GROMACS .gro file of C-alpha atoms in nm:
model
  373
    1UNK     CA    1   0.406   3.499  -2.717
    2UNK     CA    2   0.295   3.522  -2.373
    3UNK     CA    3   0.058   3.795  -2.404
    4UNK     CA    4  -0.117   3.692  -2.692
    5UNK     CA    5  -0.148   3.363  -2.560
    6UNK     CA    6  -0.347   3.482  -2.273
    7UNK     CA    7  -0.566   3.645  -2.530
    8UNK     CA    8  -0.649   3.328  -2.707
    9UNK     CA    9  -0.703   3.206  -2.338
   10UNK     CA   10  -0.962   3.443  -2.288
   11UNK     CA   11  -1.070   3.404  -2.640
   12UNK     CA   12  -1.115   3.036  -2.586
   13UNK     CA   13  -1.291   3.070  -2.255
   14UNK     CA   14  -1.555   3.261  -2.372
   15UNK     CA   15  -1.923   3.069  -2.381
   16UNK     CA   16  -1.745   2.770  -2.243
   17UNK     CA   17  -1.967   2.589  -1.955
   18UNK     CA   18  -1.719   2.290  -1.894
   19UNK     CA   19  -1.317   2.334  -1.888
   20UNK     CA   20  -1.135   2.024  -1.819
   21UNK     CA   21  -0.803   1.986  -1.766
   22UNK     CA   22  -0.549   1.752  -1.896
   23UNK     CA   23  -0.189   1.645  -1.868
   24UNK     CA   24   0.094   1.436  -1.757
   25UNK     CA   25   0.132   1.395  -1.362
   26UNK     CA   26   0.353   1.680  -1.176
   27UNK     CA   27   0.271   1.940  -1.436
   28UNK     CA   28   0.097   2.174  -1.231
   29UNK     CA   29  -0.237   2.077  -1.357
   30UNK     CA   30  -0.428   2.066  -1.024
   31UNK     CA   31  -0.316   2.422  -0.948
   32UNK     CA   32  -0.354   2.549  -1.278
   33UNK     CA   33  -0.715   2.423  -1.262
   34UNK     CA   34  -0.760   2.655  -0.921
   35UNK     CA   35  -0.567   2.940  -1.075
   36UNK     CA   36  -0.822   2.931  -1.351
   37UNK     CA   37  -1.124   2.885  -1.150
   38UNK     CA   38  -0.998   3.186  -0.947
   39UNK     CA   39  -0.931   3.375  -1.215
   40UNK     CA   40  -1.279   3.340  -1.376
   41UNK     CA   41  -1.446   3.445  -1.030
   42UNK     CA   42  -1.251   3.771  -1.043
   43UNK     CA   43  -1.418   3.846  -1.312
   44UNK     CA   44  -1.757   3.796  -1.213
   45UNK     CA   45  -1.855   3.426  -1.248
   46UNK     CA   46  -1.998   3.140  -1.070
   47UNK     CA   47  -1.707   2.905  -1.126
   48UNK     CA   48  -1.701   2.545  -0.963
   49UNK     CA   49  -1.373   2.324  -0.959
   50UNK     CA   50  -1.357   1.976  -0.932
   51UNK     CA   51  -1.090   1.741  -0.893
   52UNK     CA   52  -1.111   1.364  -0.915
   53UNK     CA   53  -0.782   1.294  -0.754
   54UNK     CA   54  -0.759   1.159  -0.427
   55UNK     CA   55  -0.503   1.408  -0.343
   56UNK     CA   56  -0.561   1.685  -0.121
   57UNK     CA   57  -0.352   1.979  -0.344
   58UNK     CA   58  -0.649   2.126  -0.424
   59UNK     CA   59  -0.823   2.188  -0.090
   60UNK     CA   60  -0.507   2.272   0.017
   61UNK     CA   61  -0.436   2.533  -0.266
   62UNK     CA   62  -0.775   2.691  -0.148
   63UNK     CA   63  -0.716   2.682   0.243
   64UNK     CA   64  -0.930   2.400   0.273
   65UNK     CA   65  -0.854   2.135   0.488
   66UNK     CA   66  -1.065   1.835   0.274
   67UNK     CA   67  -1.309   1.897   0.003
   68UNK     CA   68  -1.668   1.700   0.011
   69UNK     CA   69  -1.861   1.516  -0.244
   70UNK     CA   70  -2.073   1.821  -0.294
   71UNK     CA   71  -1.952   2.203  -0.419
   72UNK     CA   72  -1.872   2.407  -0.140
   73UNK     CA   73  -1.862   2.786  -0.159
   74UNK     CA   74  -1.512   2.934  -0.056
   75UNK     CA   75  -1.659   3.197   0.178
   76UNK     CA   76  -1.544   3.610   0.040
   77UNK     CA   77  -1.466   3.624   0.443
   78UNK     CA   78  -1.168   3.328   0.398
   79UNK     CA   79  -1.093   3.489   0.113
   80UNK     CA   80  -1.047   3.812   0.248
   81UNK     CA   81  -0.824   3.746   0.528
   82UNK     CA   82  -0.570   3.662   0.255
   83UNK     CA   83  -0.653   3.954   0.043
   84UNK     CA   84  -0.823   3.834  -0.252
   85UNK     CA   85  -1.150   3.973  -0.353
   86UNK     CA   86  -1.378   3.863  -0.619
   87UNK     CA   87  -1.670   3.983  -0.858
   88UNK     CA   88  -1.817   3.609  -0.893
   89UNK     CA   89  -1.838   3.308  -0.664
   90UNK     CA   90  -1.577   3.029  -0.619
   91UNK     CA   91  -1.690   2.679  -0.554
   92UNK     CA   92  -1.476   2.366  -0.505
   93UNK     CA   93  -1.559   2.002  -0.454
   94UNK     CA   94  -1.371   1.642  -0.481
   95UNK     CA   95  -1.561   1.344  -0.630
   96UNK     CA   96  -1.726   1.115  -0.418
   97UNK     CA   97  -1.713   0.846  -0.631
   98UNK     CA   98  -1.933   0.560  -0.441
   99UNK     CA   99  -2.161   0.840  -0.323
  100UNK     CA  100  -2.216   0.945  -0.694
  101UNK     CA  101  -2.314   0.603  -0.758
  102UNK     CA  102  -2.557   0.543  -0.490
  103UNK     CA  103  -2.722   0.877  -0.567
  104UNK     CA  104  -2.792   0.752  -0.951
  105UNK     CA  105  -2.932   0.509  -0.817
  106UNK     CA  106  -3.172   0.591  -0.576
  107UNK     CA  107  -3.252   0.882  -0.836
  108UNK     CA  108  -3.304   0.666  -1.144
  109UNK     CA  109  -3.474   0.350  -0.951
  110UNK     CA  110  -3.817   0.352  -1.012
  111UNK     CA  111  -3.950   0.327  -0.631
  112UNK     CA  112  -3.817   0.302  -0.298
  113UNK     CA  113  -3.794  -0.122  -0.287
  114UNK     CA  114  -3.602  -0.164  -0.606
  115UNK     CA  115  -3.399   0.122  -0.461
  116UNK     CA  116  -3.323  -0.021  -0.124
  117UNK     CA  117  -3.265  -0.400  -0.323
  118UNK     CA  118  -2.994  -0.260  -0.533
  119UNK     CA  119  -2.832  -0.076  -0.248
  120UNK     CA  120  -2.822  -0.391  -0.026
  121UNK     CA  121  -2.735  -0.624  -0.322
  122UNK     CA  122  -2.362  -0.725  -0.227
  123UNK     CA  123  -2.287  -0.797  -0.643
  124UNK     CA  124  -2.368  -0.401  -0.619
  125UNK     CA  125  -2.170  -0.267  -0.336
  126UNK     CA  126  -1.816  -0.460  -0.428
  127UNK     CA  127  -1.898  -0.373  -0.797
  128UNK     CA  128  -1.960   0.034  -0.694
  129UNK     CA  129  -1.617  -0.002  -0.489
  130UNK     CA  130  -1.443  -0.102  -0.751
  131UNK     CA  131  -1.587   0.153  -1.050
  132UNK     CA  132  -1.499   0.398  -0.741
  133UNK     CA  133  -1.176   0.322  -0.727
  134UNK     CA  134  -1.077   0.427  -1.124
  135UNK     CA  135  -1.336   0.711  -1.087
  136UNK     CA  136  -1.384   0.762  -1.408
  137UNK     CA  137  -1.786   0.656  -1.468
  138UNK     CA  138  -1.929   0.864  -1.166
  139UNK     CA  139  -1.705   1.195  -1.260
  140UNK     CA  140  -1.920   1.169  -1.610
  141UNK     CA  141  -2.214   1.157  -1.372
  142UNK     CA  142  -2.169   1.431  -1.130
  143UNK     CA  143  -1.977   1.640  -1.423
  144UNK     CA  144  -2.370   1.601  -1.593
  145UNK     CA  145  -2.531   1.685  -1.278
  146UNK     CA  146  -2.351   1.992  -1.194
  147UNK     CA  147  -2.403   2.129  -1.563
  148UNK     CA  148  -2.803   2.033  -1.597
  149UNK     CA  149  -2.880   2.064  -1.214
  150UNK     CA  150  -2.682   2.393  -1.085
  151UNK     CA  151  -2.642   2.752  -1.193
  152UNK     CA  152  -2.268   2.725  -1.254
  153UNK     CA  153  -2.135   2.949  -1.465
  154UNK     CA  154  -1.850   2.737  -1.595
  155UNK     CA  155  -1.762   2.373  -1.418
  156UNK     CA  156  -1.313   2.371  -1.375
  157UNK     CA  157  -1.260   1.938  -1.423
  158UNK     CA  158  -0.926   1.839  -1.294
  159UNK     CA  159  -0.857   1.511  -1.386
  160UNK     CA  160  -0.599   1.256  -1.297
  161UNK     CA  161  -0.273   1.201  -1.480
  162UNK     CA  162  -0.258   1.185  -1.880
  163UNK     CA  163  -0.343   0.828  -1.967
  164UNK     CA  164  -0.588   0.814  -1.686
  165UNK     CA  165  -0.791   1.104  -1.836
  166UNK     CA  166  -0.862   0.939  -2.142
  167UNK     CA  167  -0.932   0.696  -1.953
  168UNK     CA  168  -1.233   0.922  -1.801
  169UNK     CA  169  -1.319   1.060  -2.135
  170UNK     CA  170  -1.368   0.719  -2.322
  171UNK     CA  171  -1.620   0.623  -2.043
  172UNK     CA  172  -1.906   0.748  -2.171
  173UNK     CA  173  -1.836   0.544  -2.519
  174UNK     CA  174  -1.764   0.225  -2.324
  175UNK     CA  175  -2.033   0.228  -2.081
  176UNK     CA  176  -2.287   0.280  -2.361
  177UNK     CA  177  -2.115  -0.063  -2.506
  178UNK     CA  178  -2.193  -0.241  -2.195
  179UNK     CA  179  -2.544  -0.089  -2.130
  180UNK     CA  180  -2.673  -0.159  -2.519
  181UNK     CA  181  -2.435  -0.533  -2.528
  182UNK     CA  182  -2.572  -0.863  -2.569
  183UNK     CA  183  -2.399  -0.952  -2.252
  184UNK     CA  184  -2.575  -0.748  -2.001
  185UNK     CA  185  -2.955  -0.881  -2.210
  186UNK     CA  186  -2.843  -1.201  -2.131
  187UNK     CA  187  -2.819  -1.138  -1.758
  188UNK     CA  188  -3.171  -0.919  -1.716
  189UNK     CA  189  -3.319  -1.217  -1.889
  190UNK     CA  190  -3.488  -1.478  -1.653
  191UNK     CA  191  -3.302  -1.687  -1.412
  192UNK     CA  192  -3.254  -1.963  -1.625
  193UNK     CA  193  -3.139  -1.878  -1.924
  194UNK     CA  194  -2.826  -1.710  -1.699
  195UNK     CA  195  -2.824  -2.005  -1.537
  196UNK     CA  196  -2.756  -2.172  -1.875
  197UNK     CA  197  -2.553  -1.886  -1.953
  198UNK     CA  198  -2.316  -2.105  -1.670
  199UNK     CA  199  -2.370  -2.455  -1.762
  200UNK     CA  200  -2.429  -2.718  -1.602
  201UNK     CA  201  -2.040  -2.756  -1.421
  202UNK     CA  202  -2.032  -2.372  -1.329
  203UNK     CA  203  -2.392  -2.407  -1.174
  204UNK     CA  204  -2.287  -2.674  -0.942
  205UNK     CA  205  -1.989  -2.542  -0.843
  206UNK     CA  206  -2.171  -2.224  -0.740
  207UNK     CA  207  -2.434  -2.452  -0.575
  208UNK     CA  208  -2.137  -2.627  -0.418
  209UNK     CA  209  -1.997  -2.264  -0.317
  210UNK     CA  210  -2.343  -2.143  -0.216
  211UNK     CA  211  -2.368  -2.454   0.061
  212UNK     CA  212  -2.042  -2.409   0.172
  213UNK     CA  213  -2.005  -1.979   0.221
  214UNK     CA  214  -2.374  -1.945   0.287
  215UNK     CA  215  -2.334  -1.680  -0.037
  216UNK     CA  216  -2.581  -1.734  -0.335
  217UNK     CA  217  -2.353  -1.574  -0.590
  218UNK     CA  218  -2.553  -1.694  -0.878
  219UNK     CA  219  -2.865  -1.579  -0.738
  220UNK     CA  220  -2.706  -1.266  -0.621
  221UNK     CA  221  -2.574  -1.189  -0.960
  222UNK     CA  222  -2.959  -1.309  -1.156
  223UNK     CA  223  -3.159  -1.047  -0.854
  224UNK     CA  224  -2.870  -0.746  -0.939
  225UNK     CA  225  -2.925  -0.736  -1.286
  226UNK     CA  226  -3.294  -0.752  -1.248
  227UNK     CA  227  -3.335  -0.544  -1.022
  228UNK     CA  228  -3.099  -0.306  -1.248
  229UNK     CA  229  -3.307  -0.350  -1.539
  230UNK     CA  230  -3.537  -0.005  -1.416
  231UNK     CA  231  -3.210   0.226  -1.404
  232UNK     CA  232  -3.068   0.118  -1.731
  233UNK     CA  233  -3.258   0.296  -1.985
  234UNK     CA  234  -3.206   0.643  -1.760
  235UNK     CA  235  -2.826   0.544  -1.710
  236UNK     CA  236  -2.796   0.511  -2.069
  237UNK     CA  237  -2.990   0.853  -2.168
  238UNK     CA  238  -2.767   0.989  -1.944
  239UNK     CA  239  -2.470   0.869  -2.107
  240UNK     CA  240  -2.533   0.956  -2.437
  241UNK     CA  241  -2.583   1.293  -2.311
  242UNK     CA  242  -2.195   1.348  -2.144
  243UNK     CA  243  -2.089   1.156  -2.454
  244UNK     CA  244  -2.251   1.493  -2.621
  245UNK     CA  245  -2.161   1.694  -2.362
  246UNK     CA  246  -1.774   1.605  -2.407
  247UNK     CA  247  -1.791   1.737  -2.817
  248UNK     CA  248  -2.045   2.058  -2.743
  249UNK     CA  249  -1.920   2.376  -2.847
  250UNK     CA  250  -1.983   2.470  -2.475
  251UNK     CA  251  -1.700   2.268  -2.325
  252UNK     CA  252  -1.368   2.324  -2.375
  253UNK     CA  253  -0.976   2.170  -2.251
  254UNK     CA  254  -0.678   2.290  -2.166
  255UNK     CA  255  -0.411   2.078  -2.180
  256UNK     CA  256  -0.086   2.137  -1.957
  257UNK     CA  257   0.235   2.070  -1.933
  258UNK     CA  258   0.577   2.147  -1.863
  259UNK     CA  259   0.925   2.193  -2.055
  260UNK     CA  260   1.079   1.871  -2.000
  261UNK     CA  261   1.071   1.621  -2.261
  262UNK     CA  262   0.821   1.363  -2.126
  263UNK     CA  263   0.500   1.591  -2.050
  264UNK     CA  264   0.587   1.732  -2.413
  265UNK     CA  265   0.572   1.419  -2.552
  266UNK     CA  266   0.196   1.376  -2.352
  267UNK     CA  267   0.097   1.699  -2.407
  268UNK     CA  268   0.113   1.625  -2.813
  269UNK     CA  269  -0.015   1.262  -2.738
  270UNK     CA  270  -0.324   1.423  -2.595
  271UNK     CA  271  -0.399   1.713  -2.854
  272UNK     CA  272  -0.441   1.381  -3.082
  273UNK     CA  273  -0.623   1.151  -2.909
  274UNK     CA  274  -0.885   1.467  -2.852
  275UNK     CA  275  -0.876   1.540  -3.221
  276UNK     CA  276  -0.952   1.159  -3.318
  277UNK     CA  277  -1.208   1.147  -3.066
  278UNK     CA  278  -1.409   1.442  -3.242
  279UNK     CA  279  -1.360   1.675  -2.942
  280UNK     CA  280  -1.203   1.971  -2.948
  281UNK     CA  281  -0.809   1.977  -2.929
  282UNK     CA  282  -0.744   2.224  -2.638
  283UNK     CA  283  -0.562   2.528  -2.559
  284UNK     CA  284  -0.192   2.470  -2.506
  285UNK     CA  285  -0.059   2.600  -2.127
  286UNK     CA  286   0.273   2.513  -1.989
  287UNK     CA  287   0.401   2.549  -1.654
  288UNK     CA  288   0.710   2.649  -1.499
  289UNK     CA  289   0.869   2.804  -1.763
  290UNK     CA  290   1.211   3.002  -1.668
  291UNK     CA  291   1.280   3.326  -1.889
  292UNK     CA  292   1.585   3.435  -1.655
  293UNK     CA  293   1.928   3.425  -1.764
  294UNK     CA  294   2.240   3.645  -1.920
  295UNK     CA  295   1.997   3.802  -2.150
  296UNK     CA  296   2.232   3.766  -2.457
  297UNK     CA  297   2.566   3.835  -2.264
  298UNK     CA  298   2.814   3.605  -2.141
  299UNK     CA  299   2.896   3.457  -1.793
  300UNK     CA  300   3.216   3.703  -1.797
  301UNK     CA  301   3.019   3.969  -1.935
  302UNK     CA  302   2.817   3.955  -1.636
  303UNK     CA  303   3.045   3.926  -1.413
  304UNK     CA  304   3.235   4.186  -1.523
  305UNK     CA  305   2.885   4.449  -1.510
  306UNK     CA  306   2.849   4.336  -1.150
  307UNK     CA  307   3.174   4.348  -1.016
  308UNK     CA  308   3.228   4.691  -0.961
  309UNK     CA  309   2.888   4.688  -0.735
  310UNK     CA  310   2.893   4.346  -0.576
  311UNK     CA  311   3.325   4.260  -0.572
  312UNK     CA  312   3.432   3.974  -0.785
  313UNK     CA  313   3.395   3.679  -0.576
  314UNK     CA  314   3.043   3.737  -0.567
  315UNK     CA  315   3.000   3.868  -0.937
  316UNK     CA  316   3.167   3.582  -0.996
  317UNK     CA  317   2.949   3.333  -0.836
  318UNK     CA  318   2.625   3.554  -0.961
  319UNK     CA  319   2.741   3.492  -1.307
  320UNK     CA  320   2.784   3.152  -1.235
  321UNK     CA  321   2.416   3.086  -1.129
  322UNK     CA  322   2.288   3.291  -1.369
  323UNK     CA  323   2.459   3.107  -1.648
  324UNK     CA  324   2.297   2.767  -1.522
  325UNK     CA  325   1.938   2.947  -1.540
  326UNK     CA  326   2.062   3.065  -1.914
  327UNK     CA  327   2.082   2.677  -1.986
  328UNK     CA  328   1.738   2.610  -1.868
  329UNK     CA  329   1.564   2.901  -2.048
  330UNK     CA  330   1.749   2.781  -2.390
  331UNK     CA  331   1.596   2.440  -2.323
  332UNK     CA  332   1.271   2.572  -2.226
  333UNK     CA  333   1.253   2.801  -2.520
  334UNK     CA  334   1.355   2.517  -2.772
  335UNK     CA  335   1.101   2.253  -2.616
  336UNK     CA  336   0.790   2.555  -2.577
  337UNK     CA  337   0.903   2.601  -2.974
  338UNK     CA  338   0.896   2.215  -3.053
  339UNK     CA  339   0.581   2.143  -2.898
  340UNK     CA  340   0.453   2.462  -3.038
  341UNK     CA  341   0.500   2.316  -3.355
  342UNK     CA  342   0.393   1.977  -3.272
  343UNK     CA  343   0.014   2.087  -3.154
  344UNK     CA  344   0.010   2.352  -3.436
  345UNK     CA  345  -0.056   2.603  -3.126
  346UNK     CA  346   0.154   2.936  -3.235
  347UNK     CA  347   0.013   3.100  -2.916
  348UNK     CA  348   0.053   2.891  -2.577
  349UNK     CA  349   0.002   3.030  -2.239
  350UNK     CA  350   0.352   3.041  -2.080
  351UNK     CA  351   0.339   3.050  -1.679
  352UNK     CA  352   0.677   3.126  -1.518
  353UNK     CA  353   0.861   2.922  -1.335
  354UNK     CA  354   0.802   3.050  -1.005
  355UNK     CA  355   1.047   3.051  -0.672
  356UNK     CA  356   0.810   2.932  -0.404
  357UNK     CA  357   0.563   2.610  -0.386
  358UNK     CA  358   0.135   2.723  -0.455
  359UNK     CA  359  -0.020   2.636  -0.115
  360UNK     CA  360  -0.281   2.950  -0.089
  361UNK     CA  361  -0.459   3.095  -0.222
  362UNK     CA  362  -0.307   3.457  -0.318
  363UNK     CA  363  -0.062   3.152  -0.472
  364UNK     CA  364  -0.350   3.094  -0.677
  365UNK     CA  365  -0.407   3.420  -0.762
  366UNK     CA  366  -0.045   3.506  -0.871
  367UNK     CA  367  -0.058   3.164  -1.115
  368UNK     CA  368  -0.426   3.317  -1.226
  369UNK     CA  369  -0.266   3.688  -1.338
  370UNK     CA  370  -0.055   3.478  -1.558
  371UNK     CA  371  -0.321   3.282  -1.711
  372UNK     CA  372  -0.541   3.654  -1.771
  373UNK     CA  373  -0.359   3.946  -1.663
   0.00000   0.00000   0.00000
């Protein structure tokens, strides 16, 4: 099953521009995203990999100690003082999320003042914190600029936890609601129809609010949206193009996950919540999978084949442990089979469970001959 998943892997892979990367938390996903990055530089591409979570596995998984808001090239001479070569280049980057925003900005503004009043507007920068803090708007933005802007051969997106990635990949869809909503015409209309938006109580109590804080809020709110009006229509274009971007034959996801019930019970929850969506429903990988055991034999079987070598105490207590791995590759094979069956995916990629933590990168490439080899 193995092999012939990594065949569909490859199969998959091929003519895809944008790979991102789904599943529950503690899966493996950010290193699996590496691994496959990694993997597609050995064999001769320009591959970036981006994570939007906070967390520092990935730079960490590369040798990095912090990744920027812009791809950085992991240099062949890092990479060769821990023995891995590759054909292609390897590129790695975390979101910048508030940087992503201010950078739409100041390239869809129409001149330099009603870029500098947007900027300084303080509706704008507490607004950009906050869409900064769930990420999910500017990684559709700088996923669009690194796939019209660079020479990438294929973008790696790692994304946050399960729910949160849907999260990201709805954001296109709801943005597009907000940007083409009565709501935000009502604002960009003049002063005082928002004003009557309010009424008469809410407009004195900001008055009131205004006198007392020194902060216009209404009139900070009325020069934000007006001065947002010259962005929208490129904001929007450029929405409806991830939204098309996310359902293009070009991209592709892989969703992972591991043999424990929960990120089974994700992994299937995310195969249809692509499929409703329209995009496509991803290649099935799952993580830490043990395939050690008593290979058909009992524990006193075992022991008895080692004892002559080993003494019983110790062919004993080999048995032993190897009996408790037997346990765990039964369940593993039953829940690989189950969700299998579940995702209608006869092939998945199975990655081993594997004795030490991934903090390198020949880690990486050890996860990555899985995934291809």
């Amino acid at each position: 099953m193995t092999a012939s998943g990594r065949e569909k892997l490859r199969s998959r892979l091929q003519g895809k521009r944008v790979v991102i990367c789904l599943g529950a938390g503690g899966v493996g996903k950010t290193t699996t995203s590496a691994a496959l990055a990694l993997g597609l530089a050995a064999r001769g591409q320009k591959v970036a990999v981006v994570t939007i979570d906070p967390a520092k596995r990935l730079a960490a998984a590369l040798g990095l100690e912090e990744l920027s808001g812009e791809p950085r090239r992991i240099e062949p001479d890092m990479l060769a003082t821990q023995g891995v070569e590759l054909a292609g280049e390897l590129w790695a980057m975390m979101l910048d999320a508030k940087r992503t925003f201010d950078e739409i900005v100041a390239r869809l503004a129409a001149d330099e003042q009603a870029r500098e009043e947007i900027l300084a507007n303080p509706v704008y920068r507490q607004l950009s914190s906050a869409v900064a803090g769930s990420h999910e708007l500017s990684a559709i933005a700088k996923l669009y600029e690194l796939y019209e802007e660079h020479d990438f051969d294929v973008i790696v997106l790692d994304t946050p936890p399960s729910r949160n990635a849907l999260d990201f990949l709805g954001a296109p869809t709801r943005l597009l609601g907000f940007l083409e909503g009565r709501a935000l015409q009502v604002f960009l209309a003049p002063s005082g129809l928002t004003a009557r938006l309010f009424g008469r109580g809410t407009g004195l109590a900001f008055a009131i609010f205004a006198r007392v804080t020194g902060i216009d809020m209404l009139g900070d709110l009325s020069r934000f949206f007006r001065s947002l009006s010259g962005v929208i229509d490129g904001f929007g274009e450029r929405t409806r193009s991830v939204a098309a971007l996310l359902r293009a034959p070009e991209t592709g996801f892989l969703i992972v996950a591991s043999p424990e019930p929960e990120p089974a019970r994700e992994a299937v929850y995310l195969a249809d919540q692509l499929a409703s969506a329209g995009m496509e429903r991803g290649q099935l990988i799952v993580n830490r999978v043990h395939h050690d055991g008593l290979q058909g034999r009992s524990a006193a079987e075992v022991c008895e084949l080692l004892k002559a070598e080993l003494g019983a105490s110790l062919a004993a207590r080999v048995a032993s442990n190897l009996a408790d791995f037997d346990a765990l590759t039964r369940r593993d094979r039953e829940v690989v089979a189950r969700l299998s069956a579940a995702m209608e995916e006869r092939r998945p990629v199975l990655v081993p469970h594997l004795d030490d933590e991934i903090q390198d990168l020949l880690g990486l490439r050890r996860v990555a001959d899985h995934l291809f080899a």
